[in-house]
Tab-separated table of C-alpha atoms and ligand atoms in Angstrom:
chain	number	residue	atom	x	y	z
A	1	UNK	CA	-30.039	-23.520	-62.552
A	2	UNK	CA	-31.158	-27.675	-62.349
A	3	UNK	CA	-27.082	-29.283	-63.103
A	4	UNK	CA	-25.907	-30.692	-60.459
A	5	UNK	CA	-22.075	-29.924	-59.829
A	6	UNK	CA	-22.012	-31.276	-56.453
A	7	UNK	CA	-18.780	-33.472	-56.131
A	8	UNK	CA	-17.997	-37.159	-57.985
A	9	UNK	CA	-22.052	-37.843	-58.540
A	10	UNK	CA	-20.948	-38.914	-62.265
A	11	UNK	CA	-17.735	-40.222	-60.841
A	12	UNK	CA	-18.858	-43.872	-60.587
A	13	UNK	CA	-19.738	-43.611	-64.603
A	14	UNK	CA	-16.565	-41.797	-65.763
A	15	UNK	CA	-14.563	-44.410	-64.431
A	16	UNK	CA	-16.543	-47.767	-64.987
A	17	UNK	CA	-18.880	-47.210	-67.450
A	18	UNK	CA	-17.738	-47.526	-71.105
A	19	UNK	CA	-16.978	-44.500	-73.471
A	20	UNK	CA	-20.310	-45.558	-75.544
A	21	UNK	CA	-22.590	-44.049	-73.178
A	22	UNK	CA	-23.948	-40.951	-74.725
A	23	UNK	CA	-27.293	-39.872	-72.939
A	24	UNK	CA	-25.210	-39.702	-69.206
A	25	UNK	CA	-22.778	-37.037	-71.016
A	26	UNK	CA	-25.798	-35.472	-72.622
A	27	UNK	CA	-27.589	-34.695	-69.213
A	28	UNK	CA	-24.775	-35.148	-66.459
A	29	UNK	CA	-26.802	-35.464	-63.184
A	30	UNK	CA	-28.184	-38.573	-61.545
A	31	UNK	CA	-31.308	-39.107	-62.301
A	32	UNK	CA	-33.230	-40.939	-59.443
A	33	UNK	CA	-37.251	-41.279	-59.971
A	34	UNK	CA	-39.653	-40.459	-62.280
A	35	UNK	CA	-43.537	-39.834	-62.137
A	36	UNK	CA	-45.496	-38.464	-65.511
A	37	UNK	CA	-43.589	-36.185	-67.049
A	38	UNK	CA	-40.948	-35.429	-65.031
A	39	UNK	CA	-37.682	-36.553	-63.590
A	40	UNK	CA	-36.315	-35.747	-60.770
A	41	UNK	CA	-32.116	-36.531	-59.831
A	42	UNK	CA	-30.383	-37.197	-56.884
A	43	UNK	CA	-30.488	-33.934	-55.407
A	44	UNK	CA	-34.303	-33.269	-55.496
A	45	UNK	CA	-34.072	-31.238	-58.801
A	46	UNK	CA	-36.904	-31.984	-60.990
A	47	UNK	CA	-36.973	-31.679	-64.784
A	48	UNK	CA	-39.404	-31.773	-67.480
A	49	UNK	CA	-39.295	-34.804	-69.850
A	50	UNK	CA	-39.354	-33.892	-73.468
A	51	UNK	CA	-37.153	-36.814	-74.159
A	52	UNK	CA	-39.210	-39.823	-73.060
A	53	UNK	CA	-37.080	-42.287	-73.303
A	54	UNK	CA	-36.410	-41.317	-76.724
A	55	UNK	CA	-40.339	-42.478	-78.177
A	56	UNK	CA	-40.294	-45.042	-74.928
A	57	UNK	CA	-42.437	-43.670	-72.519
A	58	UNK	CA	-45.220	-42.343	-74.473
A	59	UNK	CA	-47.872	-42.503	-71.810
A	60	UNK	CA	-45.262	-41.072	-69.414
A	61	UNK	CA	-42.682	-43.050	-66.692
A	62	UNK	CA	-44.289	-44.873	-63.763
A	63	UNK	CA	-48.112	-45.066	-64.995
A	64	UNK	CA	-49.824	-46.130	-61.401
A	65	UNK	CA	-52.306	-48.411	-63.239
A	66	UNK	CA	-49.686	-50.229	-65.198
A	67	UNK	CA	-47.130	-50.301	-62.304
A	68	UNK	CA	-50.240	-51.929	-60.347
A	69	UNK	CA	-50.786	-54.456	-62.641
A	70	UNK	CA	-47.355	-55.233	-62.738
A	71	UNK	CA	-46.777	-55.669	-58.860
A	72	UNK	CA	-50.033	-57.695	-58.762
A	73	UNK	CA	-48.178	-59.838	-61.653
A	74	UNK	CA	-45.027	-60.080	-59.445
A	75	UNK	CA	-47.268	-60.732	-56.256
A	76	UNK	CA	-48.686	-63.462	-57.600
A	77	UNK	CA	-45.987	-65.637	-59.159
A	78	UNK	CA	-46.422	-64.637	-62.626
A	79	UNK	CA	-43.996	-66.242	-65.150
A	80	UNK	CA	-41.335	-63.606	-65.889
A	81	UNK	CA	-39.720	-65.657	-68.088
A	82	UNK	CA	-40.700	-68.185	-70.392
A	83	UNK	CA	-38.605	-68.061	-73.507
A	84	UNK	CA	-41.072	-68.394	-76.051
A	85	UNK	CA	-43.373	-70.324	-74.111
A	86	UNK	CA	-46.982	-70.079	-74.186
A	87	UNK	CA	-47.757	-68.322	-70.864
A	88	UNK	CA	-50.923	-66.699	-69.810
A	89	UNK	CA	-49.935	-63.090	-69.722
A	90	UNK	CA	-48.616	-63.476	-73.541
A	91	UNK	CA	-52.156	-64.317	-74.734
A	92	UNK	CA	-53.770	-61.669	-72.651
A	93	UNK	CA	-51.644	-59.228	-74.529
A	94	UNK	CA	-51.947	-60.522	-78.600
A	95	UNK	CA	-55.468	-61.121	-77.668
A	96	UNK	CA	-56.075	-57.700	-76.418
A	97	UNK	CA	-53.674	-56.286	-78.860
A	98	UNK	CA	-55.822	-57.882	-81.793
A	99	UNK	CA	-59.311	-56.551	-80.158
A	100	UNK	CA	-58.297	-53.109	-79.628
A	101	UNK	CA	-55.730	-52.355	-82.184
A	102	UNK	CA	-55.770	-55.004	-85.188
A	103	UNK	CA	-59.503	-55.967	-85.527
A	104	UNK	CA	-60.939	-52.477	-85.698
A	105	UNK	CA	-58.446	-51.513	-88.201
A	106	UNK	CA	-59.059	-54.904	-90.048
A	107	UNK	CA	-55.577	-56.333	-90.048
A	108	UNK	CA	-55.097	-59.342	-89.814
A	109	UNK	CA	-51.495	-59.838	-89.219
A	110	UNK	CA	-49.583	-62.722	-86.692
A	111	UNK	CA	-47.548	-61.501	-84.116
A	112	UNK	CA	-44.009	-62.216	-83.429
A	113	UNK	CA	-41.795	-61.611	-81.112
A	114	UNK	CA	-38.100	-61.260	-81.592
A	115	UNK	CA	-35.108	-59.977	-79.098
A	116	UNK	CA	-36.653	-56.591	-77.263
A	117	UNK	CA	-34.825	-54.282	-79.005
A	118	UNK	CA	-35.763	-52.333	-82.134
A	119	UNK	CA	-32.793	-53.583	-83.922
A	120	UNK	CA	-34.011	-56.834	-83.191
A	121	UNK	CA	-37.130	-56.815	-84.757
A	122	UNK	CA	-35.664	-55.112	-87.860
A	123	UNK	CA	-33.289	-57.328	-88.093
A	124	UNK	CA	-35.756	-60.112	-87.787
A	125	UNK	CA	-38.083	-58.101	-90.603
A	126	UNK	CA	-35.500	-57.975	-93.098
A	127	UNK	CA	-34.344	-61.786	-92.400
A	128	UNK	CA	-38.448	-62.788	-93.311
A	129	UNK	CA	-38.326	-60.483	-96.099
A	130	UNK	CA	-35.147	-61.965	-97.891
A	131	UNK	CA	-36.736	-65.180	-96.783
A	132	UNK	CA	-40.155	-64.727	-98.007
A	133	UNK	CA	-38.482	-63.363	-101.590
A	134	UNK	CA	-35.832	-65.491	-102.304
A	135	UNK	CA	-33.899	-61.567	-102.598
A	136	UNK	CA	-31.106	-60.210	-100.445
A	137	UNK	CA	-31.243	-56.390	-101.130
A	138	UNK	CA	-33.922	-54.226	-99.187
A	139	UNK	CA	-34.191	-50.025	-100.100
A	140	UNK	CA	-33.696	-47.885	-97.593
A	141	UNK	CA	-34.185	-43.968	-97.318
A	142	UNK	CA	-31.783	-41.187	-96.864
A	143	UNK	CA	-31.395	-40.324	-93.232
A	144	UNK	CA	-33.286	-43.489	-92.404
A	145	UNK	CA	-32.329	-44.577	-88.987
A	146	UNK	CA	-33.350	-48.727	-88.299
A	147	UNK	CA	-30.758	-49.557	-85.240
A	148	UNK	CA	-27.457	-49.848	-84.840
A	149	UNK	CA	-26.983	-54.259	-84.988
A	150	UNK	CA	-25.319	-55.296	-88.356
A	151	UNK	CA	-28.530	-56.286	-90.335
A	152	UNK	CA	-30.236	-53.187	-89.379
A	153	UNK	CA	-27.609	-50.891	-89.238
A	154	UNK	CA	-27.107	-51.776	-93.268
A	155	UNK	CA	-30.686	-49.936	-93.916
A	156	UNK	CA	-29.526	-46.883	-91.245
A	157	UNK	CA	-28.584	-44.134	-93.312
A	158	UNK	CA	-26.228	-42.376	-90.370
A	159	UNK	CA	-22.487	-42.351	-91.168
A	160	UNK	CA	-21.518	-41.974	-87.216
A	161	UNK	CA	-22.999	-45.478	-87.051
A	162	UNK	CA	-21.710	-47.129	-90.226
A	163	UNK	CA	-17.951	-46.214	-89.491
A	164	UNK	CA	-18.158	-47.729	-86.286
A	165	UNK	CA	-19.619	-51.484	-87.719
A	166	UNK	CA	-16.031	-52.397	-88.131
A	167	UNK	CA	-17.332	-54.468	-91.775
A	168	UNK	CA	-19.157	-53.086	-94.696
A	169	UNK	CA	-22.548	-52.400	-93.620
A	170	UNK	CA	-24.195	-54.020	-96.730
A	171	UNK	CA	-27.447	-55.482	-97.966
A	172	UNK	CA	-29.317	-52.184	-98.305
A	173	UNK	CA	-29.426	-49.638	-101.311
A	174	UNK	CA	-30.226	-45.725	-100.208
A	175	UNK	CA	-32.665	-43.905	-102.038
A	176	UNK	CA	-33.869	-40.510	-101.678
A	177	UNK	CA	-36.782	-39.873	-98.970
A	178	UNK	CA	-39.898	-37.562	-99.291
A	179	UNK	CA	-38.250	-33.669	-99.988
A	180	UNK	CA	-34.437	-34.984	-99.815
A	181	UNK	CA	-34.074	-33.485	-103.524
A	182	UNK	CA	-36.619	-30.167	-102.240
A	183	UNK	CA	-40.003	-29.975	-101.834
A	184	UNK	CA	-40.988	-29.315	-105.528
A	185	UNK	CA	-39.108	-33.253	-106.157
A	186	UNK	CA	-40.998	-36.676	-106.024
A	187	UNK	CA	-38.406	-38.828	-105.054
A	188	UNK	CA	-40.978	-41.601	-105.233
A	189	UNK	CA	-40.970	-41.109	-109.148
A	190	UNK	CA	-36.965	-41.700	-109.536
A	191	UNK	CA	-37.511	-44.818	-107.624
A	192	UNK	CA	-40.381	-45.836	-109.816
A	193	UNK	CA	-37.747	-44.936	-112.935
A	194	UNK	CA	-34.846	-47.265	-111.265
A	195	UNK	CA	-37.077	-50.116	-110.551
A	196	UNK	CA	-38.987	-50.147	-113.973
A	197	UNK	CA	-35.256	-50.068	-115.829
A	198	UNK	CA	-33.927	-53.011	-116.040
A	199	UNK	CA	-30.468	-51.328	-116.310
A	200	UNK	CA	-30.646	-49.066	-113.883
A	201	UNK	CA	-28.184	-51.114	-111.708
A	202	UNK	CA	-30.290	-51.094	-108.582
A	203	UNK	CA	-32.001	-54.619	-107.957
A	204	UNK	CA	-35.653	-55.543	-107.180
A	205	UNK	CA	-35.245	-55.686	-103.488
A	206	UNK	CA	-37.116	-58.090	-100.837
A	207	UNK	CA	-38.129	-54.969	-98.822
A	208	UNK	CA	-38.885	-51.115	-98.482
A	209	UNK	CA	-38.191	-50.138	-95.418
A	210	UNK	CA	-38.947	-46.968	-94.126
A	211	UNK	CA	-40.313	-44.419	-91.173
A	212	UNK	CA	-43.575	-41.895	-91.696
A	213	UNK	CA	-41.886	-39.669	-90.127
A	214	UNK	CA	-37.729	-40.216	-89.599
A	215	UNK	CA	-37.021	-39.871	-85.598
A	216	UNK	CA	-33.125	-40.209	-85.363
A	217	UNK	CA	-33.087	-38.726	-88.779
A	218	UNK	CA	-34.276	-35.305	-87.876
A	219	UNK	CA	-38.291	-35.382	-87.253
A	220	UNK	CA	-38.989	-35.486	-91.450
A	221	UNK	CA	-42.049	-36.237	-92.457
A	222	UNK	CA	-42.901	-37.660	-95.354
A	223	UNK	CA	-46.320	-36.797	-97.134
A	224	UNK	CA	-49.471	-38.959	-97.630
A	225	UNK	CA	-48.950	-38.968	-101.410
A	226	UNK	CA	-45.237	-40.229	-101.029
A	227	UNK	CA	-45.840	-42.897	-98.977
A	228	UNK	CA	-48.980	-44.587	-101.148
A	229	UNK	CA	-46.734	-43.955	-104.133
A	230	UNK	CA	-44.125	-45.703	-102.261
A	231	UNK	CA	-46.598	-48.207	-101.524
A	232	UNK	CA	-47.677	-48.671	-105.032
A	233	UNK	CA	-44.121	-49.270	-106.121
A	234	UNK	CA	-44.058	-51.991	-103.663
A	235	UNK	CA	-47.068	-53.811	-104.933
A	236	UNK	CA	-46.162	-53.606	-108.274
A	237	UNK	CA	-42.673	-54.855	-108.108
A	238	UNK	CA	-43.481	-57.458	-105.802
A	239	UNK	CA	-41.601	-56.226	-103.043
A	240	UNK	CA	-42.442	-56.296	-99.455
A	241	UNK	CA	-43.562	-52.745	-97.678
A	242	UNK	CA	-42.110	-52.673	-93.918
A	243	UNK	CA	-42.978	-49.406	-92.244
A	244	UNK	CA	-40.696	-48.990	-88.939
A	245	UNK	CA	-42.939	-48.046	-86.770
A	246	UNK	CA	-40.400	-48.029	-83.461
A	247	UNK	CA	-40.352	-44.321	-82.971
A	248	UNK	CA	-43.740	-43.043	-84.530
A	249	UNK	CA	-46.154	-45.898	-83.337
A	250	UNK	CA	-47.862	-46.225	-80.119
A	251	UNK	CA	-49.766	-43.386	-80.696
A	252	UNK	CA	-47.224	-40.416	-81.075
A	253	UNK	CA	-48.468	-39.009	-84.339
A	254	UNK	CA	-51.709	-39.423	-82.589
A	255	UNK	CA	-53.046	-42.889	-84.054
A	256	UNK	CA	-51.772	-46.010	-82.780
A	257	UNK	CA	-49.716	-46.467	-86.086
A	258	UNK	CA	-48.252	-43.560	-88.197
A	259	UNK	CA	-49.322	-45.027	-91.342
A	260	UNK	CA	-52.848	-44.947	-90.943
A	261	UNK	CA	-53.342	-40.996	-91.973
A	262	UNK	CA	-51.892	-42.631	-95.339
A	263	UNK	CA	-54.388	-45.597	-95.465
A	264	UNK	CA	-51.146	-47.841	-95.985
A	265	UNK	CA	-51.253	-51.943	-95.899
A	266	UNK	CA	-47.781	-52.574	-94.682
A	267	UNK	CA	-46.625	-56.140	-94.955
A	268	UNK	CA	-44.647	-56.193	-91.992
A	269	UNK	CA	-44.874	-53.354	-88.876
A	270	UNK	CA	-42.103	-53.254	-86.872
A	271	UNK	CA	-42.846	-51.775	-82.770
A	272	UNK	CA	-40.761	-51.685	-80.106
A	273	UNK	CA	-40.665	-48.553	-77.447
A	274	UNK	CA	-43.495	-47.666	-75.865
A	275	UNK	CA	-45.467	-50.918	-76.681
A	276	UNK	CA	-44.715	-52.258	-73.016
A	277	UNK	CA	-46.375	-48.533	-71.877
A	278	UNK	CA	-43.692	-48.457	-69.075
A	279	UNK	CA	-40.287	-48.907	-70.554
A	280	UNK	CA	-39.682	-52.774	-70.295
A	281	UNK	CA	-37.943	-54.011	-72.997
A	282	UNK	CA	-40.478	-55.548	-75.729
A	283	UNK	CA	-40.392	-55.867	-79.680
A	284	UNK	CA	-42.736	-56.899	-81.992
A	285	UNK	CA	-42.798	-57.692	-85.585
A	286	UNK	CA	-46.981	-58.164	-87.134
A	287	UNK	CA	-46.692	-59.768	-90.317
A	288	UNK	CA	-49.246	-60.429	-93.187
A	289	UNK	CA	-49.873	-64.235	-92.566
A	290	UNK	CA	-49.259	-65.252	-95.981
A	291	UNK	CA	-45.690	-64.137	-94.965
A	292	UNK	CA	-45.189	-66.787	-92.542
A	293	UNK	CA	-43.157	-69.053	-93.723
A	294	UNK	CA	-40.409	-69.508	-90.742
A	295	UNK	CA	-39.618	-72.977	-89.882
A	296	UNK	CA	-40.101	-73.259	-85.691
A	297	UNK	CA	-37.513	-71.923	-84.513
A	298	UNK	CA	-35.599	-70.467	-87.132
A	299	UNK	CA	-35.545	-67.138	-86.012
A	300	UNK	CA	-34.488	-67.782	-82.566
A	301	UNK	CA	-33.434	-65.855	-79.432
A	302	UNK	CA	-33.635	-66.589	-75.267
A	303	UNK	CA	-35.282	-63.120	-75.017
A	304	UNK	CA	-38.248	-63.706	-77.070
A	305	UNK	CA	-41.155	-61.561	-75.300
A	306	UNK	CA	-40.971	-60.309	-72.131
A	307	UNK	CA	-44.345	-61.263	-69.544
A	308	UNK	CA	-43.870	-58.525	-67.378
A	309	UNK	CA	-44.090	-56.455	-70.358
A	310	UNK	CA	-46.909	-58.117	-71.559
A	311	UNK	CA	-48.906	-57.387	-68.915
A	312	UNK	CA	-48.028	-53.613	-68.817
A	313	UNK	CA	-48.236	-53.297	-72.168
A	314	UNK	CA	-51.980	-55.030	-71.726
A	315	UNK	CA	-52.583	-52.434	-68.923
A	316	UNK	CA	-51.568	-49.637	-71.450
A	317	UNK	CA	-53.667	-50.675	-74.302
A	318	UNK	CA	-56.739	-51.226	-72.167
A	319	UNK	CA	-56.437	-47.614	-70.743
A	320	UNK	CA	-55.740	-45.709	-73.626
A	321	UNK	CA	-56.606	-47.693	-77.166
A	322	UNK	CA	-60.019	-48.876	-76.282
A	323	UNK	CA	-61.263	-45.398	-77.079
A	324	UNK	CA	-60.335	-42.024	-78.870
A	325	UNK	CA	-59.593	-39.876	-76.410
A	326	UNK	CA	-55.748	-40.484	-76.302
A	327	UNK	CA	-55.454	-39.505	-80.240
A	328	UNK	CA	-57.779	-36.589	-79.946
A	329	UNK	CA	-55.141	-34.883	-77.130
A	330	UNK	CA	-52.290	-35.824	-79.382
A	331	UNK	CA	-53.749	-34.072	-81.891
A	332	UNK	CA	-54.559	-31.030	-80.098
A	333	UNK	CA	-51.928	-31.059	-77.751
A	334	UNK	CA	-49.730	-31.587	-80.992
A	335	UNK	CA	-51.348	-28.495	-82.595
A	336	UNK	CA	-50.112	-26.175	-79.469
A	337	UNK	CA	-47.116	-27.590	-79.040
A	338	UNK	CA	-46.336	-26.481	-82.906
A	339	UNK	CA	-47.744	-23.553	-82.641
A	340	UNK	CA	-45.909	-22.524	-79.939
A	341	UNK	CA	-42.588	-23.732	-81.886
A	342	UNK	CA	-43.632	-21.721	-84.750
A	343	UNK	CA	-43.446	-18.553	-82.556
A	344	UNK	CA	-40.248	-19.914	-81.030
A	345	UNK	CA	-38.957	-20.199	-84.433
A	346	UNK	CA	-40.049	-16.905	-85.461
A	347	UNK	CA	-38.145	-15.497	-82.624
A	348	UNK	CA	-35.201	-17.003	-84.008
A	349	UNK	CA	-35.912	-16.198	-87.667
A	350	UNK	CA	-32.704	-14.978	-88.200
A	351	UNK	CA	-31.305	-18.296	-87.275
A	352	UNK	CA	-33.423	-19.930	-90.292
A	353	UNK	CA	-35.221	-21.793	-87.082
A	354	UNK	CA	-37.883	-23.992	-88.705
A	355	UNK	CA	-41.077	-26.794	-87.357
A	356	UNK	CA	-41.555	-29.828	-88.504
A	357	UNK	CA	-43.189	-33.017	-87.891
A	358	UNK	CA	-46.902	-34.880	-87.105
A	359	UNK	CA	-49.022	-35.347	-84.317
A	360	UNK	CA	-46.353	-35.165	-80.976
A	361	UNK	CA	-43.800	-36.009	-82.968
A	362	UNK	CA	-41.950	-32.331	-83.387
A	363	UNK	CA	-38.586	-30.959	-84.086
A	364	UNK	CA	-37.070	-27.293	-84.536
A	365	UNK	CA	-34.499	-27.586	-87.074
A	366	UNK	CA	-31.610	-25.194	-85.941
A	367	UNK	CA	-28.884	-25.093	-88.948
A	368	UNK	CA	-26.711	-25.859	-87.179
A	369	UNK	CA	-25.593	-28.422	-84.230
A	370	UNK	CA	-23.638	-25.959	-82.056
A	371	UNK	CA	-26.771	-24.053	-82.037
A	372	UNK	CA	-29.136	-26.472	-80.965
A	373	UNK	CA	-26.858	-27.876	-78.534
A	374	UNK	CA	-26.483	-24.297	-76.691
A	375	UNK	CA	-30.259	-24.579	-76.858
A	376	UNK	CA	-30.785	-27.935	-75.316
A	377	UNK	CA	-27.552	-27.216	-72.504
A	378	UNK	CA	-29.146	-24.192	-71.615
A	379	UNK	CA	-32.977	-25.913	-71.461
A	380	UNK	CA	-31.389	-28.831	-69.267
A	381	UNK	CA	-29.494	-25.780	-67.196
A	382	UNK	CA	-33.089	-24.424	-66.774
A	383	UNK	CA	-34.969	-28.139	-66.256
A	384	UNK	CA	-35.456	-29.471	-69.534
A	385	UNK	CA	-34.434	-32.547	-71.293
A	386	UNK	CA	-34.842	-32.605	-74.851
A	387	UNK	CA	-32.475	-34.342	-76.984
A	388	UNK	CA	-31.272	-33.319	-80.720
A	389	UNK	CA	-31.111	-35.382	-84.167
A	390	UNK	CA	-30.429	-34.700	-87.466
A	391	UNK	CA	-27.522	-35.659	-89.870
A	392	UNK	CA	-25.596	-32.773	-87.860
A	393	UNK	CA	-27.610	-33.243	-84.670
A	394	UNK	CA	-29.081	-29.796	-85.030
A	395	UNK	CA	-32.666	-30.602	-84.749
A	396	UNK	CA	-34.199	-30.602	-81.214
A	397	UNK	CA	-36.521	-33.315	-81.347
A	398	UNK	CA	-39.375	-32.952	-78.956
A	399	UNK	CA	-40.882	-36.185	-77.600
A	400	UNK	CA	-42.661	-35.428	-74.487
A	401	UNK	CA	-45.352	-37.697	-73.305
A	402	UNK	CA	-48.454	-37.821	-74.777
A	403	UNK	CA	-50.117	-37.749	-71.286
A	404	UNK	CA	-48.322	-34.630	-70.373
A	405	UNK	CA	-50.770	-32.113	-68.679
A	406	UNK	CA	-51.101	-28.719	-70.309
A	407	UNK	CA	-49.072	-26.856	-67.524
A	408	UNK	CA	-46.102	-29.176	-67.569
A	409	UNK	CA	-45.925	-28.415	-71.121
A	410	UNK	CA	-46.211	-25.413	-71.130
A	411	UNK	CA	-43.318	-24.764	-68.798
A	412	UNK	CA	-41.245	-26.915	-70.917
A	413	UNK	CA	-42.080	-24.833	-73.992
A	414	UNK	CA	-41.332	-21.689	-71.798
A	415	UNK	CA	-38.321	-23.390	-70.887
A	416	UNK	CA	-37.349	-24.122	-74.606
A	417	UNK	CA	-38.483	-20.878	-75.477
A	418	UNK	CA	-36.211	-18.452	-73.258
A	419	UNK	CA	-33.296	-21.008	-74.421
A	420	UNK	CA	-33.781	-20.288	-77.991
A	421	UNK	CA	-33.731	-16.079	-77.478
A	422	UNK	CA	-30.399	-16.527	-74.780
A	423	UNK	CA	-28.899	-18.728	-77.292
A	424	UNK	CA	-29.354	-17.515	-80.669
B	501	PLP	N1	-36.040	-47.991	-85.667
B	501	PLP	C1	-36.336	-46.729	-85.312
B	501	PLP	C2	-37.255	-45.913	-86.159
B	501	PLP	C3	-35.765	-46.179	-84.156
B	501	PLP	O1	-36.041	-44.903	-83.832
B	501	PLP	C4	-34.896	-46.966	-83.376
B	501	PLP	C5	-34.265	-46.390	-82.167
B	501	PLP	O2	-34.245	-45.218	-81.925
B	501	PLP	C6	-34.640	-48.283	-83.780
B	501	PLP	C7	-35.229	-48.753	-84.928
B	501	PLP	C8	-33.712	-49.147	-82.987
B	501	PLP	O3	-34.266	-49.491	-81.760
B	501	PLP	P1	-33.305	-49.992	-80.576
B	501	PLP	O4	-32.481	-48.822	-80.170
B	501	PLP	O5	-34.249	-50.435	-79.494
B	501	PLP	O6	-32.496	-51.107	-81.123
């Protein structure tokens, strides 16, 4: 038993810290360091990380190499901030960034660098989009989840978000994602039908937006065929592609971007996460350079890139992109992990239990939200953290990181495992 019920630790948060915090109520111990894969909280208790940050620390928390680089940054005086000035450690990274990741994959898109949030680089996508277009509406998908700031919370499909705007979150139009209408239904093909009819009430937007595989929206992937469809539709309407690539980038389907299994051309690629490798705040929008048409300026912000970042997200890219070895382990390492969760599922057949998802990018759909939150209480009661998502938050989305050594992950799925049979 890992909760901590020793007196007041949460005390501090119930009373100062706002109602909005949600991960704190989620896992109620004080969490105090971090190495790898695992936490450990104020009492000593360790636990096993399949929550990462939610996508953020995909090479793990507290990489030595990056935190080295970063203290040798600090050491030395290294601009931490420089608003969107050119600074040394910005073109080590989006030179770096465009030898290991860009070149090789010959794209040939210009970095930018918005707020570091997600939301703010969506937000700044769709803004360039509309701009780009001379249109204002952008197609979103079912269960789509973008970030929670105005623009992007318009193309988020969750109604827990939407209520709370406070103003009609408008701008986007919702159409069905890959298997929303059953597996046997191309939804692709009703959105070619609605875009070729010129009556069909639904405008030629500036932008598709969408996930490969939808985090927040309950680990659905959607198939190679669906997306280049998708992608077709884009092309021939005009209309910009954007893949969000917050959650599934970086490497967690197992190459650096999720679209590449689907040979897509995306016009815009949104990042954000684990692009600084150690959990500093960084966003990035790469845009076709035909696309860019901003004025200086116009897209503005004091938070534009973030150095320190830069140079651990250099340090991350040097140690794990420059060869294949990272994507190989995500792919086998993704392959255990779901076969494992198929034999958890099975063990909970008559639940309806069921796997989903690419690369390390899993979840085990529960039915049911009461059930998968027994299952994640009891995981974190036994040392796991894994987090749930899903229109009813009863998918238990597993995110651990992609360096996670094969004992560590194993206990976890042992962990997740004897939850599942003393839960269902
Ligand atoms: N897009 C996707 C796919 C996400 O998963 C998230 C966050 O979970 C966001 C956008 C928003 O990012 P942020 O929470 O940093 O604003």
């Amino acid at each position: 038993m890992h909760q901590d019920n020793s007196s007041n630790s949460l005390f501090a948060f119930e009373k100062l810290e706002s109602n909005v915090r949600s991960y704190s109520r989620s896992f109620p111990v004080v969490f105090r360091k971090a190495a790898g894969a695992i936490l450990e909280d104020e009492n000593g208790f360790e636990f096993i990380d399949f929550l990462s940050g939610a996508g953020v620390l995909n090479y793990g928390h507290n990489d030595p190499d990056f935190l080295n680089d970063a203290m040798k940054y600090l050491k030395s005086n290294g601009i931490i901030h420089g608003l969107d000035m050119a600074t040394t450690a910005k073109r080590e990274f989006m030179e770096c960034f465009d030898a290991t990741i860009l070149e090789p994959r010959g794209l040939t898109h210009k970095f930018q660098f918005p707020g570091p949030t997600g939301a703010n680089a969506v937000e700044a996508a769709l803004k360039l989009a509309r701009k780009v277009t001379g249109r204002h509406s952008i197609i979103s998908f079912t269960n789509g989840f973008h970030g929670v700031s105005l623009g992007a919370l318009a193309a988020t499909g969750s109604r827990y978000y939407r209520d709370a705007a406070g103003l009609p979150a408008s701008g986007a139009v919702f159409m069905p994602y890959d298997g929303y209408l059953g597996a046997d239904n191309d939804t692709s093909e009703y959105l070619d039908k609605v875009l070729a009819d010129a009556s069909s009430g639904v405008d030629i937007p500036a932008a598709i937006i969408l996930e490969t595989v939808q985090g927040e929206g309950g680990i659905k992937p959607a198939s190679k065929d669906w997306l280049q469809s998708t992608e077709r539709l884009c092309r021939k309407n005009g209309i910009l592609l954007i893949v969000d690539d917050i959650q599934a980038g970086c490497g967690r389907t197992g190459n650096f971007f999720s679209f590449e299994f689907a040979d897509l051309s995306p016009d815009i690629i949104v990042l954000s996460k684990s692009l600084s490798g150690c959990g500093l705040p960084l966003s990035l929008l790469l845009l076709k350079p035909e696309l860019d048409v901003w004025r200086p300026g116009e897209h503005n912000g004091t938070f534009r890139g973030n150095n320190l970042a830069f140079v651990t997200g250099t340090a991350a890219l040097r140690k794990y992109w420059t060869n294949e070895k990272l994507s190989e382990g995500v792919a086998e390492t993704g392959n255990i992990m779901s076969d494992r969760l198929r034999q958890v599922a099975q063990s909970g057949r008559d639940q309806g239990l069921l796997v989903r998802g690419r690369g390390m990018m899993l979840g085990l759909d529960c039915n049911t939200g009461k059930l998968a939150e027994r299952i994640v209480r009891k995981a974190f009661e036994d040392g796991l953290v894994v987090e749930r998502c899903g229109a009813e938050d009863q998918v238990i989305k597993l995110l651990p990181p992609l360096t996670i050594d094969g004992q560590t992950l194993q206990r976890g799925l042992d962990i997740l495992d004897s939850s599942v049979r003393a839960s269902a």
